[in-house]
Every structure is written in structure tokens, then in C-alpha cells.
PDB file of C-alpha atoms in Angstrom:
ATOM      1  CA  MET A   1       0.060   0.139   0.091  1.00  0.00           C
ATOM      2  CA  ALA A   2       1.662   3.287  -1.260  1.00  0.00           C
ATOM      3  CA  ARG A   3       1.765   5.982   1.224  1.00  0.00           C
ATOM      4  CA  ASP A   4      -0.021   9.576  -0.164  1.00  0.00           C
ATOM      5  CA  THR A   5       2.608  11.278  -1.565  1.00  0.00           C
ATOM      6  CA  GLN A   6       0.536  14.899  -1.154  1.00  0.00           C
ATOM      7  CA  GLN A   7       0.355  14.560   2.634  1.00  0.00           C
ATOM      8  CA  THR A   8       2.707  16.484   4.540  1.00  0.00           C
ATOM      9  CA  PHE A   9       3.969  14.587   7.732  1.00  0.00           C
ATOM     10  CA  MET A  10       4.419  16.075  11.009  1.00  0.00           C
ATOM     11  CA  ASN A  11       8.731  16.429  11.471  1.00  0.00           C
ATOM     12  CA  PRO A  12       9.339  13.581  14.510  1.00  0.00           C
ATOM     13  CA  ILE A  13      12.525  15.308  14.520  1.00  0.00           C
ATOM     14  CA  GLU A  14      11.142  18.072  16.347  1.00  0.00           C
ATOM     15  CA  ILE A  15       9.121  15.624  18.879  1.00  0.00           C
ATOM     16  CA  LEU A  16      12.471  14.045  19.096  1.00  0.00           C
ATOM     17  CA  GLU A  17      13.895  17.662  20.622  1.00  0.00           C
ATOM     18  CA  GLU A  18      11.257  17.747  23.066  1.00  0.00           C
ATOM     19  CA  LEU A  19      11.413  15.085  24.232  1.00  0.00           C
ATOM     20  CA  LEU A  20      15.708  14.622  24.614  1.00  0.00           C
ATOM     21  CA  SER A  21      14.760  18.052  26.444  1.00  0.00           C
ATOM     22  CA  ASN A  22      12.420  16.921  28.938  1.00  0.00           C
ATOM     23  CA  GLN A  23      15.043  14.285  29.928  1.00  0.00           C
ATOM     24  CA  GLU A  24      17.667  16.916  29.996  1.00  0.00           C
ATOM     25  CA  LEU A  25      19.787  15.051  27.292  1.00  0.00           C
ATOM     26  CA  PRO A  26      22.001  17.253  25.179  1.00  0.00           C
ATOM     27  CA  PHE A  27      21.435  17.071  21.482  1.00  0.00           C
ATOM     28  CA  HIS A  28      22.780  18.822  18.139  1.00  0.00           C
ATOM     29  CA  ARG A  29      20.062  19.437  15.513  1.00  0.00           C
ATOM     30  CA  MET A  30      22.079  18.170  11.928  1.00  0.00           C
ATOM     31  CA  SER A  31      20.024  19.305   9.591  1.00  0.00           C
ATOM     32  CA  PRO A  32      15.959  19.800  10.187  1.00  0.00           C
ATOM     33  CA  LEU A  33      15.997  16.444   8.805  1.00  0.00           C
ATOM     34  CA  GLU A  34      18.623  14.636  11.705  1.00  0.00           C
ATOM     35  CA  LEU A  35      19.350  14.825  15.310  1.00  0.00           C
ATOM     36  CA  VAL A  36      22.087  13.182  17.061  1.00  0.00           C
ATOM     37  CA  THR A  37      22.368  12.825  21.077  1.00  0.00           C
ATOM     38  CA  GLU A  38      24.941  10.877  23.150  1.00  0.00           C
ATOM     39  CA  VAL A  39      23.505   8.563  26.146  1.00  0.00           C
ATOM     40  CA  ASP A  40      25.223   6.271  28.571  1.00  0.00           C
ATOM     41  CA  GLY A  41      24.251   2.894  29.250  1.00  0.00           C
ATOM     42  CA  ARG A  42      25.292   0.179  31.547  1.00  0.00           C
ATOM     43  CA  TRP A  43      28.134  -0.972  29.765  1.00  0.00           C
ATOM     44  CA  GLY A  44      29.144   2.197  27.593  1.00  0.00           C
ATOM     45  CA  SER A  45      28.132   5.076  25.830  1.00  0.00           C
ATOM     46  CA  TYR A  46      26.222   5.351  22.537  1.00  0.00           C
ATOM     47  CA  ARG A  47      25.786   8.041  20.009  1.00  0.00           C
ATOM     48  CA  LEU A  48      22.088   8.007  18.234  1.00  0.00           C
ATOM     49  CA  GLN A  49      21.172   9.309  15.222  1.00  0.00           C
ATOM     50  CA  TYR A  50      17.905  10.259  13.964  1.00  0.00           C
ATOM     51  CA  TYR A  51      16.884  10.368  10.519  1.00  0.00           C
ATOM     52  CA  TRP A  52      13.455  11.649   9.259  1.00  0.00           C
ATOM     53  CA  GLN A  53      12.760  10.271   5.409  1.00  0.00           C
ATOM     54  CA  GLU A  54       9.547  12.396   5.106  1.00  0.00           C
ATOM     55  CA  GLU A  55       8.432  10.850   1.663  1.00  0.00           C
ATOM     56  CA  ILE A  56       7.834   7.757   3.064  1.00  0.00           C
ATOM     57  CA  ALA A  57       7.162   9.112   6.440  1.00  0.00           C
ATOM     58  CA  VAL A  58      10.040   6.703   7.931  1.00  0.00           C
ATOM     59  CA  LEU A  59      12.519   7.792  10.776  1.00  0.00           C
ATOM     60  CA  HIS A  60      15.601   5.873  11.147  1.00  0.00           C
ATOM     61  CA  PHE A  61      17.471   5.353  14.138  1.00  0.00           C
ATOM     62  CA  SER A  62      21.390   4.527  14.624  1.00  0.00           C
ATOM     63  CA  VAL A  63      23.385   3.557  17.932  1.00  0.00           C
ATOM     64  CA  ILE A  64      26.914   3.248  16.647  1.00  0.00           C
ATOM     65  CA  PHE A  65      28.424   1.426  20.274  1.00  0.00           C
ATOM     66  CA  ASP A  66      31.717   3.560  21.376  1.00  0.00           C
ATOM     67  CA  LEU A  67      33.479   0.328  20.801  1.00  0.00           C
ATOM     68  CA  ASN A  68      36.366   0.294  18.440  1.00  0.00           C
ATOM     69  CA  MET A  69      36.733  -2.953  16.704  1.00  0.00           C
ATOM     70  CA  GLU A  70      39.727  -2.167  14.140  1.00  0.00           C
ATOM     71  CA  GLU A  71      41.786  -4.902  15.810  1.00  0.00           C
ATOM     72  CA  VAL A  72      39.433  -7.870  15.413  1.00  0.00           C
ATOM     73  CA  ASP A  73      39.492 -10.373  12.848  1.00  0.00           C
ATOM     74  CA  ARG A  74      36.758  -9.379  10.240  1.00  0.00           C
ATOM     75  CA  ASP A  75      35.236 -12.933  10.131  1.00  0.00           C
ATOM     76  CA  GLU A  76      34.564 -12.745  13.824  1.00  0.00           C
ATOM     77  CA  ILE A  77      32.809  -9.860  13.627  1.00  0.00           C
ATOM     78  CA  HIS A  78      30.450 -10.701  10.519  1.00  0.00           C
ATOM     79  CA  GLU A  79      30.436 -14.289  13.012  1.00  0.00           C
ATOM     80  CA  LEU A  80      28.832 -12.355  15.675  1.00  0.00           C
ATOM     81  CA  LEU A  81      26.573  -9.987  13.593  1.00  0.00           C
ATOM     82  CA  ALA A  82      25.189 -12.790  11.667  1.00  0.00           C
ATOM     83  CA  LEU A  83      24.320 -14.384  14.944  1.00  0.00           C
ATOM     84  CA  LEU A  84      22.804 -11.378  16.590  1.00  0.00           C
ATOM     85  CA  ASN A  85      20.648 -10.437  13.856  1.00  0.00           C
ATOM     86  CA  GLU A  86      19.050 -13.785  13.272  1.00  0.00           C
ATOM     87  CA  ARG A  87      17.737 -13.308  16.645  1.00  0.00           C
ATOM     88  CA  MET A  88      16.186 -10.023  16.232  1.00  0.00           C
ATOM     89  CA  ILE A  89      12.719  -8.953  15.032  1.00  0.00           C
ATOM     90  CA  LEU A  90      13.367  -5.834  14.772  1.00  0.00           C
ATOM     91  CA  GLY A  91      16.343  -4.065  13.497  1.00  0.00           C
ATOM     92  CA  HIS A  92      19.784  -4.911  12.713  1.00  0.00           C
ATOM     93  CA  PHE A  93      23.256  -4.945  13.775  1.00  0.00           C
ATOM     94  CA  GLU A  94      26.116  -4.066  11.324  1.00  0.00           C
ATOM     95  CA  MET A  95      29.788  -2.450  11.572  1.00  0.00           C
ATOM     96  CA  PHE A  96      29.703   1.305  11.200  1.00  0.00           C
ATOM     97  CA  PRO A  97      32.005   1.497   8.463  1.00  0.00           C
ATOM     98  CA  PRO A  98      33.744   5.262   9.370  1.00  0.00           C
ATOM     99  CA  GLU A  99      34.674   4.329  12.825  1.00  0.00           C
ATOM    100  CA  ASN A 100      34.622   0.422  12.675  1.00  0.00           C
ATOM    101  CA  CYS A 101      32.292   0.681  15.824  1.00  0.00           C
ATOM    102  CA  PRO A 102      29.482  -1.812  15.934  1.00  0.00           C
ATOM    103  CA  ALA A 103      25.784   0.072  15.112  1.00  0.00           C
ATOM    104  CA  PHE A 104      22.164  -0.740  15.779  1.00  0.00           C
ATOM    105  CA  ARG A 105      20.023   0.353  13.078  1.00  0.00           C
ATOM    106  CA  TYR A 106      15.883   0.777  13.280  1.00  0.00           C
ATOM    107  CA  SER A 107      13.361   2.165  11.113  1.00  0.00           C
ATOM    108  CA  THR A 108       9.931   3.124  11.822  1.00  0.00           C
ATOM    109  CA  LEU A 109       6.868   4.182   9.428  1.00  0.00           C
ATOM    110  CA  LEU A 110       5.585   7.198  11.352  1.00  0.00           C
ATOM    111  CA  PRO A 111       1.530   8.245  11.512  1.00  0.00           C
ATOM    112  CA  ASN A 112       0.722  11.421  11.075  1.00  0.00           C
ATOM    113  CA  ASP A 113      -0.660  11.835  14.672  1.00  0.00           C
ATOM    114  CA  GLN A 114       1.236  13.430  16.975  1.00  0.00           C
ATOM    115  CA  GLY A 115      -0.030  11.212  20.434  1.00  0.00           C
ATOM    116  CA  GLN A 116       0.553   8.624  17.909  1.00  0.00           C
ATOM    117  CA  MET A 117       3.849   9.725  16.405  1.00  0.00           C
ATOM    118  CA  LEU A 118       5.233  10.268  19.895  1.00  0.00           C
ATOM    119  CA  GLU A 119       4.409   6.927  21.363  1.00  0.00           C
ATOM    120  CA  LEU A 120       5.914   5.311  18.572  1.00  0.00           C
ATOM    121  CA  ILE A 121       8.704   7.007  18.917  1.00  0.00           C
ATOM    122  CA  GLU A 122       9.538   6.262  22.214  1.00  0.00           C
ATOM    123  CA  ASP A 123       8.878   3.199  22.326  1.00  0.00           C
ATOM    124  CA  ALA A 124      11.150   2.587  18.923  1.00  0.00           C
ATOM    125  CA  MET A 125      13.715   4.395  21.714  1.00  0.00           C
ATOM    126  CA  GLU A 126      13.105   1.824  24.047  1.00  0.00           C
ATOM    127  CA  ILE A 127      13.896  -0.591  21.642  1.00  0.00           C
ATOM    128  CA  THR A 128      16.904  -0.033  20.026  1.00  0.00           C
ATOM    129  CA  LEU A 129      18.744   0.621  23.516  1.00  0.00           C
ATOM    130  CA  ASP A 130      17.921  -2.485  24.834  1.00  0.00           C
ATOM    131  CA  GLU A 131      18.806  -4.441  21.977  1.00  0.00           C
ATOM    132  CA  CYS A 132      22.128  -2.677  22.535  1.00  0.00           C
ATOM    133  CA  GLU A 133      22.525  -2.894  26.023  1.00  0.00           C
ATOM    134  CA  ARG A 134      21.766  -6.592  25.889  1.00  0.00           C
ATOM    135  CA  CYS A 135      24.257  -7.202  22.899  1.00  0.00           C
ATOM    136  CA  TYR A 136      27.085  -4.623  24.153  1.00  0.00           C
ATOM    137  CA  PRO A 137      28.821  -7.525  26.309  1.00  0.00           C
ATOM    138  CA  ALA A 138      28.988  -9.746  23.020  1.00  0.00           C
ATOM    139  CA  PHE A 139      30.982  -7.149  21.110  1.00  0.00           C
ATOM    140  CA  GLN A 140      33.003  -6.121  23.989  1.00  0.00           C
ATOM    141  CA  TYR A 141      34.220  -9.666  24.864  1.00  0.00           C
ATOM    142  CA  LEU A 142      35.164 -10.367  20.991  1.00  0.00           C
ATOM    143  CA  GLN A 143      36.881  -6.666  20.924  1.00  0.00           C
ATOM    144  CA  SER A 144      38.824  -8.122  24.370  1.00  0.00           C
ATOM    145  CA  GLY A 145      39.461 -11.255  22.369  1.00  0.00           C
ATOM    146  CA  GLU A 146      38.204 -13.062  25.351  1.00  0.00           C
ATOM    147  CA  LYS A 147      35.540 -14.974  23.201  1.00  0.00           C
ATOM    148  CA  SER A 148      35.036 -16.136  19.753  1.00  0.00           C
ATOM    149  CA  ALA A 149      32.179 -15.267  17.805  1.00  0.00           C
ATOM    150  CA  LEU A 150      29.868 -17.953  18.405  1.00  0.00           C
ATOM    151  CA  GLU A 151      30.665 -17.427  22.413  1.00  0.00           C
ATOM    152  CA  ALA A 152      29.578 -14.093  22.480  1.00  0.00           C
ATOM    153  CA  ALA A 153      26.755 -14.637  20.456  1.00  0.00           C
ATOM    154  CA  SER A 154      25.696 -17.377  23.212  1.00  0.00           C
ATOM    155  CA  ILE A 155      25.872 -14.788  26.074  1.00  0.00           C
ATOM    156  CA  ALA A 156      24.198 -12.193  23.989  1.00  0.00           C
ATOM    157  CA  VAL A 157      20.565 -14.235  23.305  1.00  0.00           C
ATOM    158  CA  MET A 158      20.990 -16.151  26.697  1.00  0.00           C
ATOM    159  CA  ASP A 159      17.687 -15.263  28.323  1.00  0.00           C
ATOM    160  CA  THR A 160      17.914 -14.717  31.608  1.00  0.00           C
ATOM    161  CA  ALA A 161      15.006 -15.006  34.433  1.00  0.00           C
ATOM    162  CA  GLY A 162      16.044 -12.076  35.974  1.00  0.00           C
ATOM    163  CA  GLU A 163      19.406  -9.949  37.962  1.00  0.00           C
ATOM    164  CA  ALA A 164      21.775 -10.671  39.655  1.00  0.00           C
TER     165      ALA A 164
END
């Protein structure tokens, strides 16, 4: 089903600005369609990049890890990415080429209703950060050489009953 190309959508970057301001998180508006912020997670920090593609009403999320994987064997990285991505329902992991860092990407169609849009953006932010937090240790293990891709992935995808 194609979207009506004549319809003008609200810019969700403005909603993101308000959301980040309310959470007292610093951000930088790169353009009318793009915003960047940084957040600290449990294991490390993340750079979140948002890009609004109005012509198809899609908001793209990229979460870039603070881990440089330059010294890690490429085959091991690709194996880890494949193992993690086969368990993903929404979004995927990849390498962010300019910085040799792992990244998580997720895109979502947005409605042209501010309330629904806000709800979807909040849900997407939560999904992306949860997936990054869950898989960050796998990339750390691979980076440090402590574990193979298979071992690191098995730790990241292990379902836990609670927290220790």
C-alpha cells in the first residue's frame, strides 16, 4: 500500500527535540531532518542518530557503540553480526564503517498523528537501547579477544530469568 505523496507529515525530529529536552539530554540538530545525541548505557556510551525521511514517512534510528573493532578479525565480526541478527525481530546490527564501531539500526513508519507518533518514537527508542544493552557485552568480549563470536553471541542471546 503506497502512501499518499501529497500528504505532509509532521517532522518527528521536533518531537525528538522536545523528548530529549524533557529528559535533559544534550542533542545537536544536524539539519531539519537529522538529530544526534549521546547517552550512557550500562556497559558503555552510545551515539544516537535520527534521520527523518518525509517522502515515505520513515524515521531511521542508528545507535553507534563506543567500541572500536579495528583490531578484531573481520570474519569473527561478521559471524557475530550474523548470529545476533538471526535473533532480531526488529532492526539489525552492522558495522559503522567510518569508525569501525558496531551499530544497531532500526526504522519505523510513523503516523501523522502527534500522540501516536510520540508513542511510537518512545517505543522505538526503548527497543533500540534495550537491544544495544543486551548485545554490548558480546561485542566487548570479541573486542578483548576473551571469546569467539559463537561464545560471545551465546552469552548475549541467553534468556535470563532475572538480574543478579
